[in-house]
Amino acid sequence: MSTTDRPLRRDAQRNRDLLVAAARRLYATRGLDVPLEDVAREAGVSIGTLYNRFPTRGSLVDAALASKVASAVEFAEQAVATEDSWAGFVWFLERTCELQASDRGYNDLCASQLDDAVEVTALKERGAGLLRQVIDNAKRAGELRADFDDGDFAFVLWGTTRTIEATGEHAPNAWRRHLAFMLDGFRAAAAHPLPAPPLEPDEVARAMRRLSGT
Amino acid sequence: MSTTDRPLRRDAQRNRDLLVAAARRLYATRGLDVPLEDVAREAGVSIGTLYNRFPTRGSLVDAALASKVASAVEFAEQAVATEDSWAGFVWFLERTCELQASDRGYNDLCASQLDDAVEVTALKERGAGLLRQVIDNAKRAGELRADFDDGDFAFVLWGTTRTIEATGEHAPNAWRRHLAFMLDGFRAAAAHPLPAPPLEPDEVARAMRRLSGT
DNA sequence: CCTAAACTTGAGGGCGTTCTCAAGTTGGTG
DNA sequence: CACCAACTTGAGAACGCCCTCAAGTTTAGG
């Protein structure tokens, strides 16, 4: 929410809007690694202008996708407020996956960590806090297995992310099946001892950063 | 097993061996998309020689990694022969994941489909047949949920592949935890109705091909 | 030892992407 | 209206990777 030090000149603001709109369109269909030249062309603006407005890759991603991340955070808020906490947990996972399935760029973003996308990063942090509550509630209700940890959410993310990436075009509902299997494994009644400790928060962050490089 | 029409000249054979060894080393640590120039340099050979021996990317992958795929097929054979068929199923998944975790190139290969890696492709097909038997056996024994389908194996692959990609360096056993969750979801006792039909074999193939392009 | 065929070499052309900058244009303010 | 700062532009430098090919070198076999 960079409260503009000085407002942009009218033409500059117009170009900024065109660029963000273009980025949203191209990210959604082609993913985050669409060439910047393509974004500029789609916006009807020169590549230099793009660099004037968005000096880093992350800053453009931020402007284009922060609102989607924000809506994911809202989902988490609603999930926390759900009385049936297992249902809230399931509902939250389904909503975020739907978001991922509907926007390839958002899907990419979920499995990565762009350090200079500051707004997105801040929102993610808020989401992480809420998610922890969702998880705790579902555990307290006895439906979510007690050995489930925050860090295990990453497994859902990595799994469905890849499934959506692979099948999004031809089998747009395949992720629902993948998620359903995982959910069945998350139920307390299904629990068998786990062979490895959960990931620490910093390990998750590092792992996400590794995926961004590829 | 391209039974050489004419044997290679001695120096050519030596270079071929050097290239395969170099590719194995670099693939294992850096993944399949390591630049070909790097492989040539690592082998101590010029880029032109690499192209003489391996005209396509897939042909080099084939030479470097077919033996690993073959050992995965052997695992499948052993799993079929296991009397406790659920244990065989679990054992097979663990062995293949260990293979993936130990070689980044093999891990990449698992989630992709290089059409010109003929030997690998043939082996994969054999493995798929065996896997079907492993699955059927475990289902017949009543331990694997009845609605589990061949195509669902792709979910395991895509999930653990990404987890290994992300955590391989810093938490080399995280995939065991991920896999354990999935296995708990695969047990017959855990089964809840699935919201989407399984992937058809050709859908899986198409999805794999999509991942290779990225 | 000689020769033809097999093989190696690396410079170089091609391509796609990132990022910069000097020159030109536009917007807002006095 | 005039002027300065803000902004736009696109050519092009830099980079990394792919792949080719003409010239030189090595091997096998007579």
Short mmCIF file of C-alpha atoms (C1' of nucleotides) in Angstrom, two decimals:
data_model
loop_
_atom_site.label_atom_id
_atom_site.label_comp_id
_atom_site.label_asym_id
_atom_site.label_seq_id
_atom_site.Cartn_x
_atom_site.Cartn_y
_atom_site.Cartn_z
CA MET A 1 0.00 0.00 0.00
CA SER A 2 2.79 2.43 -0.95
CA THR A 3 0.95 5.67 -0.17
CA THR A 4 2.34 7.62 -3.09
CA ASP A 5 4.91 10.17 -1.97
CA ARG A 6 3.91 12.31 -4.93
CA PRO A 7 1.02 11.28 -7.14
CA LEU A 8 1.90 10.05 -10.61
CA ARG A 9 1.35 12.29 -13.56
CA ARG A 10 -1.89 11.52 -15.35
CA ASP A 11 -0.31 9.76 -18.33
CA ALA A 12 2.00 7.80 -16.11
CA GLN A 13 -0.88 6.61 -13.98
CA ARG A 14 -2.79 5.58 -17.07
CA ASN A 15 0.15 3.56 -18.32
CA ARG A 16 0.58 2.01 -14.92
CA ASP A 17 -3.02 0.85 -14.98
CA LEU A 18 -2.65 -0.51 -18.49
CA LEU A 19 0.44 -2.43 -17.44
CA VAL A 20 -1.18 -3.95 -14.38
CA ALA A 21 -4.19 -4.99 -16.41
CA ALA A 22 -1.98 -6.50 -19.09
CA ALA A 23 0.09 -8.33 -16.50
CA ARG A 24 -3.06 -9.75 -14.89
CA ARG A 25 -4.25 -11.05 -18.23
CA LEU A 26 -0.96 -12.62 -19.26
CA TYR A 27 -0.08 -14.00 -15.84
CA ALA A 28 -3.46 -15.67 -15.60
CA THR A 29 -3.02 -17.61 -18.81
CA ARG A 30 0.74 -18.00 -19.15
CA GLY A 31 2.11 -17.89 -15.63
CA LEU A 32 4.53 -15.58 -13.87
CA ASP A 33 7.47 -16.11 -16.18
CA VAL A 34 5.91 -14.43 -19.17
CA PRO A 35 8.51 -12.13 -20.74
CA LEU A 36 8.28 -8.52 -19.68
CA GLU A 37 8.36 -7.42 -23.31
CA ASP A 38 5.14 -9.30 -23.86
CA VAL A 39 3.50 -7.51 -20.97
CA ALA A 40 4.59 -4.15 -22.36
CA ARG A 41 3.30 -5.01 -25.82
CA GLU A 42 0.01 -6.28 -24.42
CA ALA A 43 -0.35 -2.98 -22.58
CA GLY A 44 0.46 -1.01 -25.71
CA VAL A 45 3.40 0.65 -24.02
CA SER A 46 7.14 0.50 -24.48
CA ILE A 47 9.40 -1.75 -22.50
CA GLY A 48 11.12 1.32 -21.07
CA THR A 49 7.89 2.53 -19.56
CA LEU A 50 7.37 -0.81 -17.90
CA TYR A 51 10.76 -0.49 -16.27
CA ASN A 52 9.97 3.08 -15.22
CA ARG A 53 6.88 1.97 -13.34
CA PHE A 54 8.06 -1.42 -12.13
CA PRO A 55 11.80 -1.57 -11.64
CA THR A 56 11.74 -5.18 -10.47
CA ARG A 57 9.85 -8.26 -11.49
CA GLY A 58 8.39 -8.58 -8.04
CA SER A 59 6.96 -5.08 -8.01
CA LEU A 60 4.83 -5.87 -11.03
CA VAL A 61 3.71 -9.17 -9.56
CA ASP A 62 2.83 -7.30 -6.40
CA ALA A 63 0.66 -4.81 -8.21
CA ALA A 64 -1.00 -7.46 -10.33
CA LEU A 65 -1.67 -10.17 -7.79
CA ALA A 66 -1.86 -8.66 -4.32
CA SER A 67 -5.64 -8.41 -4.55
CA LYS A 68 -5.93 -12.13 -5.19
CA VAL A 69 -3.74 -12.88 -2.22
CA ALA A 70 -5.89 -10.53 -0.19
CA SER A 71 -8.99 -12.47 -1.13
CA ALA A 72 -7.28 -15.67 -0.03
CA VAL A 73 -6.65 -14.01 3.31
CA GLU A 74 -10.34 -13.17 3.52
CA PHE A 75 -11.13 -16.81 2.94
CA ALA A 76 -8.91 -17.64 5.88
CA GLU A 77 -10.77 -15.13 8.03
CA GLN A 78 -14.08 -16.68 7.11
CA ALA A 79 -12.70 -20.13 7.77
CA VAL A 80 -11.58 -19.14 11.24
CA ALA A 81 -15.09 -17.90 11.94
CA THR A 82 -16.76 -21.10 10.82
CA GLU A 83 -18.29 -22.99 13.70
CA ASP A 84 -17.65 -26.45 12.26
CA SER A 85 -13.90 -26.12 12.28
CA TRP A 86 -13.10 -29.16 10.17
CA ALA A 87 -15.52 -27.89 7.56
CA GLY A 88 -13.79 -24.52 7.78
CA PHE A 89 -10.43 -26.17 7.19
CA VAL A 90 -11.69 -28.08 4.18
CA TRP A 91 -13.54 -25.07 2.86
CA PHE A 92 -10.44 -22.91 3.06
CA LEU A 93 -8.30 -25.42 1.19
CA GLU A 94 -10.90 -25.74 -1.52
CA ARG A 95 -11.28 -21.99 -1.97
CA THR A 96 -7.55 -21.37 -2.26
CA CYS A 97 -7.16 -24.22 -4.71
CA GLU A 98 -9.98 -22.79 -6.79
CA LEU A 99 -8.14 -19.51 -6.83
CA GLN A 100 -5.03 -21.30 -7.98
CA ALA A 101 -6.89 -23.21 -10.64
CA SER A 102 -8.38 -20.03 -12.04
CA ASP A 103 -5.11 -18.10 -12.41
CA ARG A 104 -1.85 -19.64 -13.45
CA GLY A 105 0.08 -16.67 -12.16
CA TYR A 106 -1.47 -16.97 -8.73
CA ASN A 107 -0.74 -20.66 -8.82
CA ASP A 108 2.93 -19.95 -9.53
CA LEU A 109 2.96 -17.38 -6.78
CA CYS A 110 1.69 -19.90 -4.24
CA ALA A 111 4.72 -22.08 -4.60
CA SER A 112 7.30 -19.34 -4.69
CA GLN A 113 8.66 -16.48 -2.69
CA LEU A 114 9.46 -13.25 -4.51
CA ASP A 115 11.31 -11.16 -1.98
CA ASP A 116 10.58 -7.87 -3.66
CA ALA A 117 6.84 -8.45 -3.84
CA VAL A 118 6.43 -6.74 -0.51
CA GLU A 119 2.68 -6.42 -0.36
CA VAL A 120 2.15 -10.03 -1.32
CA THR A 121 4.69 -11.14 1.23
CA ALA A 122 3.00 -9.17 3.99
CA LEU A 123 -0.40 -10.59 3.09
CA LYS A 124 0.99 -14.08 3.05
CA GLU A 125 2.28 -13.59 6.54
CA ARG A 126 -1.15 -12.51 7.74
CA GLY A 127 -2.63 -15.53 5.99
CA ALA A 128 -0.15 -17.80 7.71
CA GLY A 129 -1.30 -16.58 11.12
CA LEU A 130 -4.92 -17.15 10.27
CA LEU A 131 -4.18 -20.55 8.82
CA ARG A 132 -2.58 -21.54 12.08
CA GLN A 133 -5.83 -20.71 13.84
CA VAL A 134 -7.85 -22.69 11.32
CA ILE A 135 -5.59 -25.65 11.93
CA ASP A 136 -5.68 -25.34 15.69
CA ASN A 137 -9.45 -25.12 15.72
CA ALA A 138 -9.80 -28.20 13.55
CA LYS A 139 -7.38 -30.10 15.75
CA ARG A 140 -9.16 -29.07 18.93
CA ALA A 141 -12.39 -30.35 17.46
CA GLY A 142 -10.71 -33.72 17.09
CA GLU A 143 -11.29 -34.06 13.38
CA LEU A 144 -7.88 -32.95 12.13
CA ARG A 145 -5.10 -35.30 13.19
CA ALA A 146 -3.15 -34.03 16.18
CA ASP A 147 0.24 -34.43 14.54
CA PHE A 148 -0.68 -32.11 11.70
CA ASP A 149 1.54 -29.06 11.72
CA ASP A 150 1.49 -25.63 10.08
CA GLY A 151 4.37 -26.64 7.92
CA ASP A 152 2.36 -29.50 6.47
CA PHE A 153 0.22 -27.00 4.64
CA ALA A 154 3.17 -26.64 2.28
CA PHE A 155 2.61 -30.22 1.14
CA VAL A 156 -0.91 -29.35 0.08
CA LEU A 157 0.36 -26.30 -1.71
CA TRP A 158 3.19 -28.06 -3.51
CA GLY A 159 1.03 -30.99 -4.46
CA THR A 160 -2.02 -29.21 -5.78
CA THR A 161 0.08 -26.49 -7.36
CA ARG A 162 1.84 -29.04 -9.50
CA THR A 163 -1.31 -30.95 -10.26
CA ILE A 164 -3.02 -27.78 -11.40
CA GLU A 165 0.01 -26.84 -13.45
CA ALA A 166 -0.07 -30.22 -15.15
CA THR A 167 -3.77 -30.76 -15.63
CA GLY A 168 -5.27 -27.27 -15.58
CA GLU A 169 -5.86 -27.26 -19.29
CA HIS A 170 -7.36 -30.66 -19.95
CA ALA A 171 -8.76 -31.84 -16.62
CA PRO A 172 -9.59 -28.69 -14.70
CA ASN A 173 -11.06 -30.61 -11.77
CA ALA A 174 -8.31 -33.12 -11.22
CA TRP A 175 -6.98 -31.13 -8.28
CA ARG A 176 -10.22 -31.79 -6.42
CA ARG A 177 -9.47 -35.47 -6.48
CA HIS A 178 -5.87 -34.91 -5.42
CA LEU A 179 -6.99 -32.69 -2.56
CA ALA A 180 -9.63 -35.19 -1.48
CA PHE A 181 -7.00 -37.89 -1.08
CA MET A 182 -4.89 -35.57 1.02
CA LEU A 183 -7.84 -34.55 3.17
CA ASP A 184 -8.64 -38.19 3.85
CA GLY A 185 -5.08 -38.51 5.06
CA PHE A 186 -5.46 -35.52 7.35
CA ARG A 187 -8.41 -36.83 9.31
CA ALA A 188 -7.67 -37.88 12.84
CA ALA A 189 -9.25 -41.26 12.25
CA ALA A 190 -6.83 -41.97 9.41
CA ALA A 191 -3.68 -41.13 11.33
CA HIS A 192 -0.74 -43.51 11.42
CA PRO A 193 2.59 -42.47 12.93
CA LEU A 194 4.55 -40.06 10.79
CA PRO A 195 8.13 -40.96 9.84
CA ALA A 196 9.62 -37.46 9.90
CA PRO A 197 9.26 -34.28 11.91
CA PRO A 198 7.36 -31.28 10.52
CA LEU A 199 9.11 -28.55 8.59
CA GLU A 200 10.16 -25.53 10.60
CA PRO A 201 8.76 -22.21 9.32
CA ASP A 202 12.17 -21.10 8.08
CA GLU A 203 12.64 -24.38 6.27
CA VAL A 204 9.39 -23.78 4.44
CA ALA A 205 10.49 -20.26 3.51
CA ARG A 206 13.80 -21.52 2.23
CA ALA A 207 12.11 -24.23 0.24
CA MET A 208 9.76 -21.73 -1.37
CA ARG A 209 12.69 -19.56 -2.30
CA ARG A 210 14.35 -22.53 -3.94
CA LEU A 211 11.34 -23.08 -6.14
CA SER A 212 11.38 -19.50 -7.34
CA GLY A 213 14.82 -19.89 -8.88
CA THR A 214 13.74 -22.64 -11.22
CA MET B 1 19.35 -50.80 -26.20
CA SER B 2 20.42 -49.46 -29.61
CA THR B 3 22.61 -52.42 -30.64
CA THR B 4 25.23 -50.37 -32.41
CA ASP B 5 24.98 -50.76 -36.18
CA ARG B 6 28.74 -50.18 -36.35
CA PRO B 7 30.80 -49.92 -33.20
CA LEU B 8 32.11 -46.49 -32.35
CA ARG B 9 35.69 -45.67 -32.92
CA ARG B 10 37.76 -46.01 -29.77
CA ASP B 11 38.14 -42.28 -29.12
CA ALA B 12 34.49 -41.68 -29.85
CA GLN B 13 33.45 -44.35 -27.41
CA ARG B 14 35.71 -42.90 -24.77
CA ASN B 15 34.20 -39.46 -25.25
CA ARG B 16 30.72 -40.90 -25.14
CA ASP B 17 31.48 -42.50 -21.82
CA LEU B 18 32.95 -39.28 -20.47
CA LEU B 19 29.84 -37.40 -21.56
CA VAL B 20 27.45 -39.85 -19.96
CA ALA B 21 29.41 -39.76 -16.73
CA ALA B 22 29.49 -35.97 -16.75
CA ALA B 23 25.77 -35.79 -17.47
CA ARG B 24 25.03 -38.17 -14.60
CA ARG B 25 27.03 -36.02 -12.23
CA LEU B 26 25.51 -32.71 -13.29
CA TYR B 27 21.97 -33.99 -13.63
CA ALA B 28 22.12 -35.46 -10.15
CA THR B 29 23.01 -32.17 -8.52
CA ARG B 30 21.55 -29.57 -10.86
CA GLY B 31 18.63 -31.23 -12.57
CA LEU B 32 17.84 -31.97 -16.19
CA ASP B 33 17.95 -28.45 -17.48
CA VAL B 34 21.66 -27.98 -16.95
CA PRO B 35 23.12 -26.32 -20.07
CA LEU B 36 24.64 -28.71 -22.56
CA GLU B 37 27.76 -26.58 -22.68
CA ASP B 38 28.31 -27.32 -19.01
CA VAL B 39 28.03 -31.04 -19.60
CA ALA B 40 30.58 -30.84 -22.40
CA ARG B 41 32.97 -28.82 -20.26
CA GLU B 42 32.54 -31.19 -17.32
CA ALA B 43 33.38 -34.07 -19.66
CA GLY B 44 36.42 -32.24 -20.98
CA VAL B 45 35.10 -32.39 -24.51
CA SER B 46 33.86 -29.81 -26.98
CA ILE B 47 30.22 -28.93 -27.43
CA GLY B 48 30.41 -30.20 -30.99
CA THR B 49 31.36 -33.66 -29.79
CA LEU B 50 28.43 -33.72 -27.48
CA TYR B 51 26.15 -33.01 -30.42
CA ASN B 52 27.88 -35.69 -32.48
CA ARG B 53 27.13 -38.35 -29.90
CA PHE B 54 23.79 -37.07 -28.67
CA PRO B 55 21.89 -35.15 -31.30
CA THR B 56 18.93 -34.46 -29.02
CA ARG B 57 18.55 -33.56 -25.40
CA GLY B 58 16.50 -36.67 -24.80
CA SER B 59 19.14 -39.01 -26.17
CA LEU B 60 21.60 -37.84 -23.54
CA VAL B 61 19.04 -38.14 -20.78
CA ASP B 62 18.29 -41.61 -22.05
CA ALA B 63 21.92 -42.69 -21.86
CA ALA B 64 22.44 -41.07 -18.47
CA LEU B 65 19.30 -42.11 -16.65
CA ALA B 66 17.86 -45.24 -18.21
CA SER B 67 19.61 -47.43 -15.67
CA LYS B 68 17.93 -45.60 -12.81
CA VAL B 69 14.55 -46.03 -14.43
CA ALA B 70 15.37 -49.68 -14.90
CA SER B 71 16.06 -50.07 -11.22
CA ALA B 72 12.71 -48.48 -10.45
CA VAL B 73 11.12 -51.09 -12.69
CA GLU B 74 12.90 -53.77 -10.70
CA PHE B 75 11.42 -52.32 -7.55
CA ALA B 76 8.00 -52.67 -9.13
CA GLU B 77 8.72 -56.29 -9.95
CA GLN B 78 9.72 -57.01 -6.37
CA ALA B 79 6.64 -55.17 -5.12
CA VAL B 80 4.36 -57.31 -7.27
CA ALA B 81 5.98 -60.39 -5.80
CA THR B 82 5.48 -59.28 -2.21
CA GLU B 83 2.92 -61.39 -0.40
CA ASP B 84 1.60 -58.56 1.78
CA SER B 85 0.34 -56.47 -1.09
CA TRP B 86 -0.30 -53.27 0.85
CA ALA B 87 3.23 -53.46 2.19
CA GLY B 88 4.41 -53.99 -1.37
CA PHE B 89 2.57 -50.90 -2.50
CA VAL B 90 4.03 -48.77 0.28
CA TRP B 91 7.47 -50.23 -0.21
CA PHE B 92 7.41 -49.43 -3.90
CA LEU B 93 6.42 -45.82 -3.33
CA GLU B 94 9.13 -45.38 -0.75
CA ARG B 95 11.81 -46.87 -2.96
CA THR B 96 10.96 -44.70 -5.95
CA CYS B 97 10.84 -41.60 -3.79
CA GLU B 98 14.24 -42.45 -2.39
CA LEU B 99 15.51 -42.70 -5.92
CA GLN B 100 14.04 -39.30 -6.67
CA ALA B 101 15.48 -37.78 -3.53
CA SER B 102 18.94 -39.04 -4.39
CA ASP B 103 19.08 -37.64 -7.92
CA ARG B 104 17.61 -34.35 -8.97
CA GLY B 105 17.74 -35.34 -12.61
CA TYR B 106 15.78 -38.49 -11.98
CA ASN B 107 13.33 -36.45 -9.95
CA ASP B 108 12.83 -34.10 -12.89
CA LEU B 109 12.44 -37.05 -15.20
CA CYS B 110 9.65 -38.49 -13.08
CA ALA B 111 7.42 -35.52 -13.67
CA SER B 112 8.13 -35.09 -17.34
CA GLN B 113 7.90 -36.86 -20.64
CA LEU B 114 10.81 -36.51 -23.04
CA ASP B 115 9.57 -38.01 -26.25
CA ASP B 116 13.01 -38.68 -27.66
CA ALA B 117 14.24 -40.52 -24.60
CA VAL B 118 13.12 -43.80 -26.13
CA GLU B 119 14.66 -46.23 -23.71
CA VAL B 120 13.36 -44.37 -20.68
CA THR B 121 9.92 -44.14 -22.23
CA ALA B 122 9.83 -47.88 -22.91
CA LEU B 123 10.91 -48.66 -19.36
CA LYS B 124 8.31 -46.34 -17.95
CA GLU B 125 5.65 -48.17 -19.90
CA ARG B 126 6.79 -51.49 -18.43
CA GLY B 127 6.77 -49.90 -15.00
CA ALA B 128 3.24 -48.64 -15.53
CA GLY B 129 2.03 -52.16 -16.23
CA LEU B 130 3.68 -53.50 -13.12
CA LEU B 131 2.37 -50.66 -11.04
CA ARG B 132 -1.13 -51.52 -12.13
CA GLN B 133 -0.60 -54.99 -10.74
CA VAL B 134 0.75 -53.66 -7.46
CA ILE B 135 -2.33 -51.47 -7.16
CA ASP B 136 -4.75 -54.24 -8.05
CA ASN B 137 -3.18 -56.59 -5.55
CA ALA B 138 -3.39 -54.03 -2.77
CA LYS B 139 -6.99 -53.30 -3.63
CA ARG B 140 -7.92 -56.98 -3.71
CA ALA B 141 -6.41 -57.36 -0.27
CA GLY B 142 -8.83 -54.70 0.91
CA GLU B 143 -6.19 -52.35 2.28
CA LEU B 144 -5.97 -49.92 -0.62
CA ARG B 145 -9.19 -48.00 -1.16
CA ALA B 146 -11.27 -49.41 -3.99
CA ASP B 147 -11.68 -46.10 -5.78
CA PHE B 148 -7.93 -45.66 -6.17
CA ASP B 149 -6.99 -45.63 -9.81
CA ASP B 150 -3.77 -46.00 -11.80
CA GLY B 151 -3.98 -42.36 -12.71
CA ASP B 152 -3.88 -41.37 -9.07
CA PHE B 153 -0.28 -42.45 -8.93
CA ALA B 154 0.46 -39.23 -10.79
CA PHE B 155 -0.67 -37.29 -7.73
CA VAL B 156 1.96 -39.01 -5.64
CA LEU B 157 4.55 -38.31 -8.27
CA TRP B 158 3.68 -34.68 -8.70
CA GLY B 159 3.43 -34.07 -5.00
CA THR B 160 6.59 -35.72 -3.81
CA THR B 161 8.51 -34.54 -6.84
CA ARG B 162 7.84 -30.95 -5.91
CA THR B 163 8.44 -31.51 -2.24
CA ILE B 164 11.79 -33.07 -3.00
CA GLU B 165 12.61 -30.24 -5.37
CA ALA B 166 11.83 -27.72 -2.67
CA THR B 167 13.29 -29.39 0.40
CA GLY B 168 15.90 -31.76 -0.96
CA GLU B 169 18.76 -29.59 0.16
CA HIS B 170 17.76 -28.60 3.66
CA ALA B 171 15.26 -31.21 4.82
CA PRO B 172 16.09 -34.35 2.89
CA ASN B 173 13.48 -36.43 4.65
CA ALA B 174 10.51 -34.12 4.35
CA TRP B 175 9.14 -36.17 1.47
CA ARG B 176 8.68 -39.11 3.85
CA ARG B 177 6.22 -37.08 5.85
CA HIS B 178 4.42 -35.89 2.73
CA LEU B 179 4.18 -39.44 1.44
CA ALA B 180 2.94 -40.70 4.80
CA PHE B 181 0.02 -38.28 4.71
CA MET B 182 -0.88 -39.43 1.23
CA LEU B 183 -0.63 -43.08 2.19
CA ASP B 184 -2.97 -42.51 5.11
CA GLY B 185 -5.40 -41.08 2.58
CA PHE B 186 -5.06 -44.13 0.35
CA ARG B 187 -6.08 -46.67 2.94
CA ALA B 188 -9.51 -48.23 2.46
CA ALA B 189 -10.49 -47.34 6.00
CA ALA B 190 -9.86 -43.66 5.34
CA ALA B 191 -11.92 -43.44 2.19
CA HIS B 192 -14.54 -40.77 1.73
CA PRO B 193 -16.28 -40.24 -1.62
CA LEU B 194 -14.08 -38.59 -4.23
CA PRO B 195 -15.33 -35.44 -5.95
CA ALA B 196 -13.86 -36.06 -9.39
CA PRO B 197 -13.23 -39.00 -11.71
CA PRO B 198 -9.73 -40.40 -12.13
CA LEU B 199 -7.41 -39.19 -14.87
CA GLU B 200 -7.44 -41.22 -18.05
CA PRO B 201 -4.03 -42.56 -19.10
CA ASP B 202 -3.83 -40.15 -22.03
CA GLU B 203 -4.68 -37.25 -19.75
CA VAL B 204 -1.76 -38.20 -17.53
CA ALA B 205 0.55 -38.38 -20.53
CA ARG B 206 -0.59 -35.00 -21.76
CA ALA B 207 -0.13 -33.51 -18.31
CA MET B 208 3.41 -34.89 -18.08
CA ARG B 209 4.21 -33.41 -21.45
CA ARG B 210 2.96 -30.03 -20.28
CA LEU B 211 5.35 -30.10 -17.34
CA SER B 212 8.32 -30.78 -19.60
CA GLY B 213 7.78 -27.54 -21.50
CA THR B 214 8.14 -25.39 -18.44
"C1'" DC C 1 53.24 -46.31 -43.98
"C1'" DC C 2 49.27 -44.35 -46.25
"C1'" DT C 3 44.68 -43.22 -46.90
"C1'" DA C 4 39.76 -42.82 -46.41
"C1'" DA C 5 36.43 -42.47 -43.17
"C1'" DA C 6 35.36 -41.31 -38.68
"C1'" DC C 7 35.71 -38.05 -35.41
"C1'" DT C 8 36.83 -33.49 -32.84
"C1'" DT C 9 36.98 -28.72 -32.48
"C1'" DG C 10 35.49 -24.02 -31.31
"C1'" DA C 11 34.33 -19.93 -33.51
"C1'" DG C 12 30.19 -18.00 -34.85
"C1'" DG C 13 25.26 -17.27 -36.21
"C1'" DG C 14 20.75 -17.33 -34.24
"C1'" DC C 15 17.39 -16.55 -30.77
"C1'" DG C 16 14.99 -14.83 -26.79
"C1'" DT C 17 15.23 -12.25 -22.78
"C1'" DT C 18 16.80 -8.54 -19.58
"C1'" DC C 19 17.90 -3.97 -18.75
"C1'" DT C 20 19.76 0.91 -19.97
"C1'" DC C 21 20.03 5.42 -21.72
"C1'" DA C 22 20.12 9.54 -24.63
"C1'" DA C 23 16.89 11.87 -27.21
"C1'" DG C 24 12.29 13.31 -27.74
"C1'" DT C 25 7.45 14.26 -25.76
"C1'" DT C 26 3.93 15.50 -22.50
"C1'" DG C 27 1.73 17.43 -18.36
"C1'" DG C 28 1.13 20.71 -14.80
"C1'" DT C 29 2.32 25.05 -12.60
"C1'" DG C 30 3.41 29.93 -12.19
"C1'" DC D 1 2.16 30.76 -22.74
"C1'" DA D 2 6.38 29.08 -21.23
"C1'" DC D 3 9.14 26.21 -19.02
"C1'" DC D 4 10.85 22.44 -16.16
"C1'" DA D 5 10.30 18.21 -14.40
"C1'" DA D 6 8.17 14.06 -15.26
"C1'" DC D 7 7.58 10.79 -18.44
"C1'" DT D 8 7.99 7.84 -22.87
"C1'" DT D 9 10.45 5.68 -26.37
"C1'" DG D 10 12.96 2.07 -28.88
"C1'" DA D 11 17.37 0.99 -30.40
"C1'" DG D 12 20.93 -1.64 -28.70
"C1'" DA D 13 24.32 -3.64 -25.41
"C1'" DA D 14 24.79 -7.66 -22.62
"C1'" DC D 15 23.90 -12.29 -21.61
"C1'" DG D 16 23.09 -17.21 -21.87
"C1'" DC D 17 21.85 -20.83 -24.34
"C1'" DC D 18 21.23 -23.62 -28.69
"C1'" DC D 19 23.02 -25.61 -32.66
"C1'" DT D 20 26.03 -25.82 -37.05
"C1'" DC D 21 29.83 -26.38 -39.96
"C1'" DA D 22 34.32 -25.97 -42.29
"C1'" DA D 23 38.79 -27.02 -41.06
"C1'" DG D 24 41.86 -29.89 -38.65
"C1'" DT D 25 42.96 -34.47 -36.25
"C1'" DT D 26 42.78 -39.36 -35.18
"C1'" DT D 27 41.78 -44.15 -36.00
"C1'" DA D 28 41.40 -48.48 -38.40
"C1'" DG D 29 42.59 -51.29 -42.01
"C1'" DG D 30 44.80 -52.41 -46.21
#
